[in-house]
Amino acid sequence: MIPLQKRRRPSSETEPDPDKYQPHLKKAKQQTTAFRLGNWQEYEGSCPVYKQPKELISYSIDHDRKVWFDNREMKYYYPPGLKNEKLDLNVGYERFLQRDESILEHIDTLLDALTEYKTRQSNNTIAESEVHADIITWRGIMTKILCTPYSRKDAWEFRATRYNDKIFIEEQSLKDKDVDSESERQKLMSYWGYRFETICTVSKAPHEINSHPENRKELVDRLNQSANTNVQYCVVVKTKLGDSTIIMGAEVDCCRDTKPNDPVRQPSNYIELKTSRVIETERQQLSFDRYKLLKFWAQSFLVGVPRVICGFRDDEGIVKSITEFKTMEIPRQVRRHENQTTWNPSVCLNFANQLLQWIRTNITVNSATTTYAIDFKYPFREIRLYCTDDSNVFLTQRFIRGRVQHEIGGERAH
Ligand code: A3P
Ligand code: MG
């Protein structure tokens, strides 16, 4: 059994006050708007503009899920030696510490990071415009949107709120995605992904490890270490897709060498770590290029992570090889299959651009306590959007008030 770090839901996180119910919004609930999903070919054509993402702020979440607006949990890439060590991803499974996913964390840390960023700026007007975006969300949500033209049976459901003319979007967890229903094999394979991160990263910059022999102990210790998904390092980036400005929060696995002093002007040197089964046949290569590389590319491209490093493992969880992919070269690489369709980044970006514009047009009520549902479900022909009034309010009251706290959770907007 996996030891779960149980945490209690903060008592202040209560259901919305029924007295605050706004009867004039009730009508909106009945109206569902639909975006018809065309064949992927309908989204071909020239690529919309995608601005180089700029990092506004980074933050860390420690082993107690406490939030710190600094880089204390940022890891550095330091590859393990494949020759001397057997890289077994199963090691430490019985010690795996998993974040308690039954606690809804909404977009609390992203909102706190934006407030923190604003308070750090000397010029309020500039700061206000810098944290303004048409869409504010997690990178994972944007990844799902980008992949939708090619993942036509992967359901998703989001919640959205328009407040101060910014549209905040978070995930509404789907009931059939219950962690408890995951098979033991799926849980183990999910652990392999985290364990790969453990054996590929260190807490100090590589030059500090190499120049101080006492720091080399970490290189050996990590080979016996388990994973802890409570610990995260995240960035908040700003970009623009077509006509929509977007602010995204994203977890970053590690950094190569040192982080640039000026992340706004200097290119990022983050690395996304992945695992995948070793490729032995042409058919497996096609499947990897079609499905895995699409997700690898979308996830990293969105926030400007330039490299994806993938550990190829066998069915027993032993890493056999490690390959680096340059994010910007992935779309060219998947064209290697003659007469076989893979995917085209323009399709993903054109679709996402149109969908975001449609969301912006149809989310009309500008209120922190009005929520909309946006979903893509069976029979997967359209994306639906409808107002759910004041149920499932997710913005925090402290965000409205311009305050931050180190604990995730707390009062929702009212
Ligand atoms: P892999 O990426 O090697 O599959 P991420 O790569 O996004 O940083 O996520 C790290 C690891 O978390 C993944 O490793 C995988 O093991 C696990 N993971 C991420 N999303 C998951 C999901 N939806 N279901 C199960 N495991 C997931
Ligand atoms: Mg990863």
Coordinates of C-alpha atoms in Angstrom, one line a residue, residues 17 25 49 113 120 123 151 187 216 226 335 338 340-341:
D17 CA -23.5 30.9 1.1
L25 CA -28.3 34.5 -13.2
V49 CA 1.4 33.9 -33.5
A113 CA 1.8 34.0 -7.1
R120 CA 6.9 43.2 -5.6
N123 CA 5.0 50.7 -10.4
S151 CA -7.2 13.2 -28.8
K187 CA 0.0 3.2 -9.7
R216 CA 28.7 14.3 -4.4
S226 CA 11.8 7.5 -3.2
R335 CA 7.2 13.8 -40.0
E338 CA 6.1 8.4 -45.0
Q340 CA 1.4 8.0 -42.2
T341 CA -0.3 10.9 -40.6

